[in-house]
Amino acid sequence: MRLTVDRFLDNLAREDGYAQNTISAYRNDLTQLVDYLTKRPEPVESWAAVSSELLGEFVTHLREQTIMRRDGEAKPVAASTIARKIAALKSFFGHLAKAGTISIDPAAALEAPRVAKRTPRTMSDEDVVRLLAAPGPGHSPKVLRDHALLELLYATGMRVSELVSLQVDDVNLAERTVRVRSIEAERERLIPCSPQSVEAVQLYLERGRPSLLKSSALPQSALFLNQRGQQLTRQGMWLIIKEYAAKAGLTYEVTPHVLRHSFAAHMLKTNKASLSDVQRFLGHANISTTQIYVQPAEPPAAPAAEMDTPQPVE
């Protein structure tokens, strides 16, 4: 049963272009289902034996679970989490039915709880300026690297996984563009960069990265390196942003995705690009995902050929 799950997730990554975070979440959700089915008093050992009633019992089981908070108190599983798990079930069993593995889709009648759509958290122009300035004016390899990655992350709206996967030859300083490869979807997109981010990356490549590279025993083509000369990890990126958000005096949580949200919202708010342009830059498969960033009474956007990446106003 687990092998079938693995094949389904591989298909989502290759054919449908799902983000790695979504794949990981679906893997956890479906592994939880497999455990529930196989550890019952009467174990279920094939997907064809899963009925709609059994899936209903599983969803009830999920709703009855609690999560321990940091303060030691238990809280119920969020409706958004239940909705995502049901989405995973529907996608998985729909795939099995389409492939002919099962004759009837037992998840077809499942209904997810209603989840209120939340407006993505974005940073003000002033807070972006403070964050981008937080590395300071120094010229150490770490400062040059951190300044470059913060500028590039905000100027392009990339996912953190995409940023740490960048190779040196993905950045075209002359054309002011960066090529972002989507490993999951096996496709790529080209995003324009701001002059500030290009300058920061150029300084890093000339003065910062060579020093970091000396710490590596092996050749490295990754753009952003850690102190050991190895490719920077997603966790390392999160810690860097957390460090500079604190240094900038920001009292709320700043994550790579908050910068991604800010890029999209500022791009549309300042009329730098159309909705379809922002969709393309963010790598959204569906434009409805991008529409959450649209502000009321948005004026017409400039043509894509004339636009530039958004920059905070100092």
C-alpha positions as a Python dict, from the first residue, in 0.01 Angstrom:
ca = {
    (1, 'M'): (0, 0, 0),
    (2, 'R'): (287, 234, 79),
    (3, 'L'): (437, 171, -264),
    (4, 'T'): (114, 290, -425),
    (5, 'V'): (133, 608, -218),
    (6, 'D'): (494, 665, -325),
    (7, 'R'): (403, 626, -692),
    (8, 'F'): (110, 866, -654),
    (9, 'L'): (331, 1132, -492),
    (10, 'D'): (596, 1090, -761),
    (11, 'N'): (325, 1150, -1020),
    (12, 'L'): (209, 1466, -841),
    (13, 'A'): (564, 1599, -846),
    (14, 'R'): (650, 1510, -1205),
    (15, 'E'): (323, 1554, -1390),
    (16, 'D'): (124, 1805, -1187),
    (17, 'G'): (405, 2025, -1057),
    (18, 'Y'): (299, 2025, -692),
    (19, 'A'): (530, 2214, -456),
    (20, 'Q'): (761, 2007, -236),
    (21, 'N'): (589, 2130, 80),
    (22, 'T'): (255, 2004, -51),
    (23, 'I'): (408, 1670, -145),
    (24, 'S'): (553, 1636, 206),
    (25, 'A'): (218, 1722, 365),
    (26, 'Y'): (31, 1473, 146),
    (27, 'R'): (291, 1207, 229),
    (28, 'N'): (228, 1258, 601),
    (29, 'D'): (-150, 1253, 550),
    (30, 'L'): (-151, 933, 344),
    (31, 'T'): (101, 762, 572),
    (32, 'Q'): (-136, 839, 859),
    (33, 'L'): (-415, 672, 662),
    (34, 'V'): (-205, 363, 587),
    (35, 'D'): (-119, 330, 957),
    (36, 'Y'): (-486, 364, 1050),
    (37, 'L'): (-590, 95, 801),
    (38, 'T'): (-316, -157, 873),
    (39, 'K'): (-323, -130, 1252),
    (40, 'R'): (-695, -187, 1294),
    (41, 'P'): (-821, -501, 1475),
    (42, 'E'): (-913, -622, 1126),
    (43, 'P'): (-634, -479, 907),
    (44, 'V'): (-712, -352, 559),
    (45, 'E'): (-444, -468, 319),
    (46, 'S'): (-557, -339, -20),
    (47, 'W'): (-692, -10, -150),
    (48, 'A'): (-982, -189, -318),
    (49, 'A'): (-1105, -288, 29),
    (50, 'V'): (-1137, 73, 147),
    (51, 'S'): (-1500, 181, 163),
    (52, 'S'): (-1656, 525, 197),
    (53, 'E'): (-1772, 426, 546),
    (54, 'L'): (-1416, 339, 645),
    (55, 'L'): (-1286, 671, 518),
    (56, 'G'): (-1561, 847, 710),
    (57, 'E'): (-1443, 673, 1027),
    (58, 'F'): (-1089, 783, 953),
    (59, 'V'): (-1194, 1147, 915),
    (60, 'T'): (-1387, 1124, 1242),
    (61, 'H'): (-1071, 985, 1401),
    (62, 'L'): (-878, 1286, 1271),
    (63, 'R'): (-1135, 1531, 1408),
    (64, 'E'): (-1114, 1373, 1754),
    (65, 'Q'): (-737, 1412, 1777),
    (66, 'T'): (-572, 1691, 1973),
    (67, 'I'): (-238, 1867, 1945),
    (68, 'M'): (-32, 1972, 2246),
    (69, 'R'): (52, 2340, 2251),
    (70, 'R'): (378, 2479, 2382),
    (71, 'D'): (207, 2584, 2703),
    (72, 'G'): (105, 2224, 2765),
    (73, 'E'): (-261, 2268, 2675),
    (74, 'A'): (-430, 2044, 2417),
    (75, 'K'): (-610, 2195, 2121),
    (76, 'P'): (-818, 2031, 1846),
    (77, 'V'): (-677, 1982, 1498),
    (78, 'A'): (-741, 2295, 1293),
    (79, 'A'): (-1016, 2290, 1030),
    (80, 'S'): (-759, 2390, 768),
    (81, 'T'): (-552, 2080, 854),
    (82, 'I'): (-857, 1854, 827),
    (83, 'A'): (-945, 2017, 493),
    (84, 'R'): (-596, 1952, 359),
    (85, 'K'): (-604, 1589, 470),
    (86, 'I'): (-939, 1539, 298),
    (87, 'A'): (-798, 1705, -14),
    (88, 'A'): (-513, 1454, -5),
    (89, 'L'): (-759, 1165, 26),
    (90, 'K'): (-972, 1292, -263),
    (91, 'S'): (-670, 1343, -484),
    (92, 'F'): (-525, 1002, -402),
    (93, 'F'): (-840, 794, -445),
    (94, 'G'): (-941, 994, -752),
    (95, 'H'): (-604, 899, -900),
    (96, 'L'): (-656, 531, -813),
    (97, 'A'): (-1003, 530, -970),
    (98, 'K'): (-876, 698, -1287),
    (99, 'A'): (-591, 447, -1310),
    (100, 'G'): (-832, 155, -1269),
    (101, 'T'): (-675, 39, -942),
    (102, 'I'): (-1015, 68, -775),
    (103, 'S'): (-1359, 57, -934),
    (104, 'I'): (-1537, 300, -699),
    (105, 'D'): (-1390, 616, -546),
    (106, 'P'): (-1464, 595, -171),
    (107, 'A'): (-1351, 955, -113),
    (108, 'A'): (-1589, 1113, -366),
    (109, 'A'): (-1852, 1197, -104),
    (110, 'L'): (-1613, 1333, 158),
    (111, 'E'): (-1679, 1696, 248),
    (112, 'A'): (-1408, 1919, 385),
    (113, 'P'): (-1485, 2173, 659),
    (114, 'R'): (-1520, 2530, 546),
    (115, 'V'): (-1204, 2728, 603),
    (116, 'A'): (-1207, 3106, 596),
    (117, 'K'): (-956, 3241, 347),
    (118, 'R'): (-692, 3445, 523),
    (119, 'T'): (-519, 3737, 361),
    (120, 'P'): (-148, 3654, 342),
    (121, 'R'): (69, 3845, 588),
    (122, 'T'): (284, 4101, 412),
    (123, 'M'): (547, 4346, 529),
    (124, 'S'): (523, 4722, 503),
    (125, 'D'): (769, 4907, 281),
    (126, 'E'): (940, 5040, 590),
    (127, 'D'): (985, 4695, 742),
    (128, 'V'): (1126, 4559, 416),
    (129, 'V'): (1382, 4841, 412),
    (130, 'R'): (1481, 4760, 770),
    (131, 'L'): (1515, 4388, 698),
    (132, 'L'): (1721, 4434, 382),
    (133, 'A'): (1952, 4674, 566),
    (134, 'A'): (1992, 4445, 868),
    (135, 'P'): (2310, 4264, 748),
    (136, 'G'): (2486, 4600, 776),
    (137, 'P'): (2756, 4767, 567),
    (138, 'G'): (3028, 4508, 632),
    (139, 'H'): (3209, 4312, 362),
    (140, 'S'): (3262, 3977, 531),
    (141, 'P'): (3164, 3673, 322),
    (142, 'K'): (2863, 3612, 549),
    (143, 'V'): (2737, 3970, 527),
    (144, 'L'): (2778, 3977, 149),
    (145, 'R'): (2598, 3644, 113),
    (146, 'D'): (2313, 3736, 345),
    (147, 'H'): (2262, 4074, 182),
    (148, 'A'): (2249, 3910, -161),
    (149, 'L'): (2004, 3636, -65),
    (150, 'L'): (1768, 3876, 116),
    (151, 'E'): (1767, 4116, -179),
    (152, 'L'): (1715, 3833, -429),
    (153, 'L'): (1443, 3665, -226),
    (154, 'Y'): (1239, 3984, -199),
    (155, 'A'): (1307, 4098, -556),
    (156, 'T'): (1189, 3771, -715),
    (157, 'G'): (935, 3618, -476),
    (158, 'M'): (1102, 3277, -503),
    (159, 'R'): (1020, 2991, -269),
    (160, 'V'): (1296, 2920, -19),
    (161, 'S'): (1352, 2576, -175),
    (162, 'E'): (1402, 2742, -513),
    (163, 'L'): (1645, 2998, -374),
    (164, 'V'): (1874, 2746, -206),
    (165, 'S'): (1866, 2531, -523),
    (166, 'L'): (1995, 2812, -745),
    (167, 'Q'): (2319, 2749, -931),
    (168, 'V'): (2570, 3019, -1017),
    (169, 'D'): (2482, 3004, -1387),
    (170, 'D'): (2114, 3056, -1311),
    (171, 'V'): (2180, 3425, -1252),
    (172, 'N'): (2233, 3646, -1556),
    (173, 'L'): (2372, 3972, -1421),
    (174, 'A'): (2390, 4136, -1764),
    (175, 'E'): (2024, 4064, -1840),
    (176, 'R'): (1915, 4119, -1477),
    (177, 'T'): (1728, 3787, -1469),
    (178, 'V'): (1733, 3470, -1265),
    (179, 'R'): (1632, 3129, -1395),
    (180, 'V'): (1428, 2929, -1145),
    (181, 'R'): (1405, 2556, -1200),
    (182, 'S'): (1105, 2372, -1062),
    (183, 'I'): (1238, 2026, -981),
    (184, 'E'): (888, 1897, -905),
    (185, 'A'): (740, 2004, -1238),
    (186, 'E'): (1058, 1967, -1444),
    (187, 'R'): (1014, 2316, -1587),
    (188, 'E'): (1169, 2656, -1536),
    (189, 'R'): (1073, 3021, -1535),
    (190, 'L'): (1266, 3344, -1585),
    (191, 'I'): (1220, 3626, -1333),
    (192, 'P'): (1351, 3984, -1368),
    (193, 'C'): (1572, 4112, -1084),
    (194, 'S'): (1598, 4458, -933),
    (195, 'P'): (1917, 4663, -978),
    (196, 'Q'): (1973, 4639, -601),
    (197, 'S'): (1960, 4260, -601),
    (198, 'V'): (2185, 4235, -906),
    (199, 'E'): (2444, 4460, -740),
    (200, 'A'): (2427, 4259, -416),
    (201, 'V'): (2466, 3926, -597),
    (202, 'Q'): (2757, 4059, -802),
    (203, 'L'): (2943, 4173, -487),
    (204, 'Y'): (2878, 3836, -326),
    (205, 'L'): (3006, 3648, -631),
    (206, 'E'): (3319, 3862, -652),
    (207, 'R'): (3413, 3898, -285),
    (208, 'G'): (3203, 3665, -70),
    (209, 'R'): (3144, 3332, -240),
    (210, 'P'): (3514, 3268, -328),
    (211, 'S'): (3604, 3288, 43),
    (212, 'L'): (3322, 3051, 141),
    (213, 'L'): (3420, 2814, -139),
    (214, 'K'): (3768, 2772, 11),
    (215, 'S'): (3610, 2580, 300),
    (216, 'S'): (3476, 2312, 65),
    (217, 'A'): (3680, 2007, -27),
    (218, 'L'): (3470, 1957, -340),
    (219, 'P'): (3370, 2187, -629),
    (220, 'Q'): (3039, 2364, -571),
    (221, 'S'): (2806, 2510, -832),
    (222, 'A'): (2538, 2621, -584),
    (223, 'L'): (2496, 2998, -569),
    (224, 'F'): (2455, 3033, -194),
    (225, 'L'): (2702, 2851, 30),
    (226, 'N'): (2723, 2803, 405),
    (227, 'Q'): (3030, 2858, 621),
    (228, 'R'): (3157, 2509, 531),
    (229, 'G'): (3143, 2585, 160),
    (230, 'Q'): (2842, 2362, 105),
    (231, 'Q'): (2505, 2445, -46),
    (232, 'L'): (2292, 2646, 196),
    (233, 'T'): (1996, 2449, 330),
    (234, 'R'): (1634, 2555, 372),
    (235, 'Q'): (1675, 2544, 748),
    (236, 'G'): (1984, 2760, 722),
    (237, 'M'): (1789, 3012, 515),
    (238, 'W'): (1511, 3026, 774),
    (239, 'L'): (1762, 3090, 1051),
    (240, 'I'): (1925, 3371, 853),
    (241, 'I'): (1593, 3549, 804),
    (242, 'K'): (1503, 3498, 1169),
    (243, 'E'): (1838, 3648, 1272),
    (244, 'Y'): (1797, 3963, 1066),
    (245, 'A'): (1428, 4009, 1148),
    (246, 'A'): (1528, 4023, 1515),
    (247, 'K'): (1817, 4256, 1436),
    (248, 'A'): (1580, 4483, 1244),
    (249, 'G'): (1350, 4498, 1547),
    (250, 'L'): (1054, 4332, 1376),
    (251, 'T'): (823, 4196, 1644),
    (252, 'Y'): (627, 3955, 1423),
    (253, 'E'): (745, 3633, 1260),
    (254, 'V'): (918, 3691, 926),
    (255, 'T'): (956, 3380, 711),
    (256, 'P'): (1068, 3329, 350),
    (257, 'H'): (702, 3297, 255),
    (258, 'V'): (621, 3633, 416),
    (259, 'L'): (879, 3787, 182),
    (260, 'R'): (721, 3597, -109),
    (261, 'H'): (378, 3732, -13),
    (262, 'S'): (524, 4082, 17),
    (263, 'F'): (682, 4061, -328),
    (264, 'A'): (349, 3969, -487),
    (265, 'A'): (142, 4225, -296),
    (266, 'H'): (388, 4509, -354),
    (267, 'M'): (424, 4420, -723),
    (268, 'L'): (48, 4452, -774),
    (269, 'K'): (-2, 4744, -536),
    (270, 'T'): (263, 4957, -708),
    (271, 'N'): (130, 4859, -1049),
    (272, 'K'): (457, 4698, -1162),
    (273, 'A'): (295, 4396, -1326),
    (274, 'S'): (-34, 4238, -1425),
    (275, 'L'): (-191, 3954, -1233),
    (276, 'S'): (-84, 3704, -1499),
    (277, 'D'): (274, 3832, -1480),
    (278, 'V'): (284, 3782, -1104),
    (279, 'Q'): (133, 3437, -1149),
    (280, 'R'): (416, 3350, -1385),
    (281, 'F'): (686, 3490, -1156),
    (282, 'L'): (552, 3302, -853),
    (283, 'G'): (510, 2979, -1050),
    (284, 'H'): (143, 2941, -962),
    (285, 'A'): (-37, 2678, -1167),
    (286, 'N'): (-374, 2849, -1116),
    (287, 'I'): (-431, 3224, -1131),
    (288, 'S'): (-690, 3199, -853),
    (289, 'T'): (-399, 3134, -616),
    (290, 'T'): (-247, 3468, -721),
    (291, 'Q'): (-573, 3661, -687),
    (292, 'I'): (-548, 3668, -308),
    (293, 'Y'): (-289, 3945, -346),
    (294, 'V'): (-515, 4176, -548),
    (295, 'Q'): (-620, 4492, -366),
    (296, 'P'): (-965, 4652, -424),
    (297, 'A'): (-990, 4910, -704),
    (298, 'E'): (-657, 4808, -853),
    (299, 'P'): (-557, 5042, -1142),
    (300, 'P'): (-451, 4896, -1479),
    (301, 'A'): (-108, 4735, -1475),
    (302, 'A'): (184, 4833, -1695),
    (303, 'P'): (279, 4599, -1980),
    (304, 'A'): (514, 4322, -1875),
    (305, 'A'): (786, 4447, -2109),
    (306, 'E'): (808, 4777, -1921),
    (307, 'M'): (795, 4652, -1565),
    (308, 'D'): (1060, 4626, -1299),
    (309, 'T'): (1072, 4435, -975),
    (310, 'P'): (916, 4613, -675),
    (311, 'Q'): (1135, 4805, -438),
    (312, 'P'): (1038, 4948, -100),
    (313, 'V'): (1023, 5324, -80),
    (314, 'E'): (1275, 5464, 166),
}
